[in-house]
Short mmCIF file of C-alpha atoms in Angstrom, two decimals:
data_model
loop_
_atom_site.label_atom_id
_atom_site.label_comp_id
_atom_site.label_asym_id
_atom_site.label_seq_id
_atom_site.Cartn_x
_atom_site.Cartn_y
_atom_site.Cartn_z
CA UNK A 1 -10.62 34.99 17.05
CA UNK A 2 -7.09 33.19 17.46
CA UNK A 3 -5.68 31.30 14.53
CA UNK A 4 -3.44 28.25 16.00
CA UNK A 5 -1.05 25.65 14.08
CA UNK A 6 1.17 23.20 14.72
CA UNK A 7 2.00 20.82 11.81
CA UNK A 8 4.12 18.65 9.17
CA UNK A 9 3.21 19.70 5.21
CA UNK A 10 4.35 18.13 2.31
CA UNK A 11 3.47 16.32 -1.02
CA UNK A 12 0.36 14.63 -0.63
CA UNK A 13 1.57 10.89 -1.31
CA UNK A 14 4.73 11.63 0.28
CA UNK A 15 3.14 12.79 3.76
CA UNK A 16 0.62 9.78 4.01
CA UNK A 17 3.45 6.81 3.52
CA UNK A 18 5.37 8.75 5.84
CA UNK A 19 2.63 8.89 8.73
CA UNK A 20 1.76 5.49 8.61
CA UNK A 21 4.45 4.90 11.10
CA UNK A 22 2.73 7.49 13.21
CA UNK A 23 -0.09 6.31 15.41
CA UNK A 24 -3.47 8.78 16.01
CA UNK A 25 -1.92 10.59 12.46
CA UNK A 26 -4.84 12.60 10.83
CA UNK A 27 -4.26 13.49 7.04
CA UNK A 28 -5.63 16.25 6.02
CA UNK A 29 -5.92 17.22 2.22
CA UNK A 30 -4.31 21.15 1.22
CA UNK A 31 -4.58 22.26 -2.44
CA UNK A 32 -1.61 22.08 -4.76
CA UNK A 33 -1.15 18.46 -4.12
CA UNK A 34 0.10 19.08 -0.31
CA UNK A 35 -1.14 17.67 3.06
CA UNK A 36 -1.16 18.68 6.29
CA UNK A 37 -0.58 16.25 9.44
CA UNK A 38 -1.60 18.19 12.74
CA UNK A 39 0.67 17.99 15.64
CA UNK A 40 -1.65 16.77 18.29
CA UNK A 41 -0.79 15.88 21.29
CA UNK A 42 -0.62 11.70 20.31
CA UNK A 43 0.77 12.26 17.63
CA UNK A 44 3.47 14.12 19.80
CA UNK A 45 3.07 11.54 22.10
CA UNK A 46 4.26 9.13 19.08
CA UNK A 47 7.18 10.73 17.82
CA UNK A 48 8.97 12.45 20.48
CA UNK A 49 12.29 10.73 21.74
CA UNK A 50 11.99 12.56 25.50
CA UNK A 51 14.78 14.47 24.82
CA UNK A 52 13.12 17.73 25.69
CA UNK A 53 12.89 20.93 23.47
CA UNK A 54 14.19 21.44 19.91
CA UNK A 55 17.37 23.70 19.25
CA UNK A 56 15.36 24.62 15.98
CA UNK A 57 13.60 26.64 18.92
CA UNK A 58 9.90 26.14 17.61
CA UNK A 59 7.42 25.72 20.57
CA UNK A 60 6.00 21.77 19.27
CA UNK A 61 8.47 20.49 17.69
CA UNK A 62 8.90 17.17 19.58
CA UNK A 63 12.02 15.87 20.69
CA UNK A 64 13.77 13.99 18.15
CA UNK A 65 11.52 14.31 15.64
CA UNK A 66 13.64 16.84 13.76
CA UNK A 67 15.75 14.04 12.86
CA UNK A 68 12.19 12.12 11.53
CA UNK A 69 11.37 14.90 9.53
CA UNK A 70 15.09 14.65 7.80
CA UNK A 71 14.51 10.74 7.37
CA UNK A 72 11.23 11.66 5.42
CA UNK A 73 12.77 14.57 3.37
CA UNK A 74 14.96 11.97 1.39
CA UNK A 75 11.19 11.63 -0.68
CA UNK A 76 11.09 15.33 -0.63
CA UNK A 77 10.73 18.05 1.12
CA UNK A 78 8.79 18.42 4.33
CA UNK A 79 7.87 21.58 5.98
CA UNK A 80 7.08 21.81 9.67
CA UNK A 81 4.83 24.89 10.54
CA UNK A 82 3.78 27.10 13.86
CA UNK A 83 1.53 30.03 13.89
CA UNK A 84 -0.35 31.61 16.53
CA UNK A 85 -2.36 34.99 16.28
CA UNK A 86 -5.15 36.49 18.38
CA UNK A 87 -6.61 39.99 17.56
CA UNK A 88 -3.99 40.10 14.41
CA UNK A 89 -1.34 40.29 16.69
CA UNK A 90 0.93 36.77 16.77
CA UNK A 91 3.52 34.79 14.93
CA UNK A 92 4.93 32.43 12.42
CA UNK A 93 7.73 30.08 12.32
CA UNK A 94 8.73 27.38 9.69
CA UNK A 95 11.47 25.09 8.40
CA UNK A 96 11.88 22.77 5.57
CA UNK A 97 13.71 19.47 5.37
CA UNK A 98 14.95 18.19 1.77
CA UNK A 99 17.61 15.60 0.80
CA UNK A 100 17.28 14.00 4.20
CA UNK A 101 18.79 17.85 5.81
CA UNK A 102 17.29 20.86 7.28
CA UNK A 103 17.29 22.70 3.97
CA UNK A 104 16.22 26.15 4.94
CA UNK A 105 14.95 28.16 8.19
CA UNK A 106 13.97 28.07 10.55
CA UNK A 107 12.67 31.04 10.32
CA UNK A 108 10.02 33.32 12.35
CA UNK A 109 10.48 36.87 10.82
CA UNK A 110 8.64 38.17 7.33
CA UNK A 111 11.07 38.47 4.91
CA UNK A 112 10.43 40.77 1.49
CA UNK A 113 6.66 41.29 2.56
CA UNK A 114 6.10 36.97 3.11
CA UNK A 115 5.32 35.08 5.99
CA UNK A 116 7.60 32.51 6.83
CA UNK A 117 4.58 29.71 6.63
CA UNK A 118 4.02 30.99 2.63
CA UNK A 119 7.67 31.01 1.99
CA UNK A 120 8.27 27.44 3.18
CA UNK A 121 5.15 26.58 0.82
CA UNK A 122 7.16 28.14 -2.26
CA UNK A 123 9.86 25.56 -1.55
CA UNK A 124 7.50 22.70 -1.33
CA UNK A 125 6.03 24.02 -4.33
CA UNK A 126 2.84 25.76 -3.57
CA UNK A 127 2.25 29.17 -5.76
CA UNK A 128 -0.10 31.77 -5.44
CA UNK A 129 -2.06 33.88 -7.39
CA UNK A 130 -3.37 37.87 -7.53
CA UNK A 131 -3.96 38.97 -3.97
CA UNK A 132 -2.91 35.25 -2.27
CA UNK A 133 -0.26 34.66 -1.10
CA UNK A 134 0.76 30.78 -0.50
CA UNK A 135 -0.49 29.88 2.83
CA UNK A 136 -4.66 30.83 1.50
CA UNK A 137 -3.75 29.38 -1.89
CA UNK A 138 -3.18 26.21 -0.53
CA UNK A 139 -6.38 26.69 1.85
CA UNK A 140 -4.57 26.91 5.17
CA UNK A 141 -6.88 29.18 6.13
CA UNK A 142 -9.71 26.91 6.06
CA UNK A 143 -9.17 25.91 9.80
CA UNK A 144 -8.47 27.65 12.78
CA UNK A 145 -7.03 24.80 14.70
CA UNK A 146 -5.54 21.71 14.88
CA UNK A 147 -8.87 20.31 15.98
CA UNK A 148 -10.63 21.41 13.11
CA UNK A 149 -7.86 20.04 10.51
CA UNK A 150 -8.64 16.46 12.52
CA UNK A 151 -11.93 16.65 11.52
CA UNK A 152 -11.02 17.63 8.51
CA UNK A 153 -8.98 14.43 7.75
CA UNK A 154 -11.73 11.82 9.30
#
């Protein structure tokens, strides 16, 4: 069964002022007091500038919107999020954005046994308990899809 995720996370609060500006932005609720905004394709759509592919070398981060995500850090910080896997096999990559900067990452390798996705929760706060780590603490294993985090936040 294939896991796939393309999203912004951050503070609850902070995430759903900042996505107003966003049209077709779904809100979905994580634990901890984060949120989860799925990159669909309108809200892609929304917030690219057309400039074509990110040097932060993720493969949805829309045009431009690097610079969005730094404008939306200065309230804290923001995490942007891929992972793919099918059969086990697959991979991560994550950033954060605090202080209106790129704070940390990107990063697509495990580092000291944690998944890039988990560390990047650390720094937005999340923590995790016996036999969790960050990214089920938080429930982001509660969908398997963008699709189903939509739903999710209707």
């Amino acid at each position: 069964m294939a896991y796939v995720l393309q999203a912004v996370i951050a503070g609850a609060e902070l995430l759903r002022s900042s996505a107003r500006s966003v049209s077709d932005a779904h809100v979905a609720s994580l634990g901890q007091g984060l949120s989860l905004l799925p990159m669909t394709d309108e809200v892609f759509d929304a917030v690219t500038d057309g400039s074509g592919a990110s040097p932060l070398g993720f493969w949805r981060l829309p045009g431009g919107f690097d610079r969005t995500l730094a404008e939306w850090s200065a309230g804290g910080p923001v995490a942007y999020v891929e992972a793919e896997y099918f059969g086990g096999a697959g991979e991560q990559r994550a950033a954060v954005w605090a202080d209106g900067a790129l704070a940390w990452g990107p990063l697509d390798d495990r580092v000291m046994g944690l998944s890039p996705i988990s560390q990047a929760l650390r720094r937005l706060g999340a923590t995790s308990g016996p036999g969790q780590d960050e990214f089920t603490a938080v429930g982001l294993d509660r969908h398997r899809d963008n699709a189903g985090w939509v739903a999710a936040a209707s």
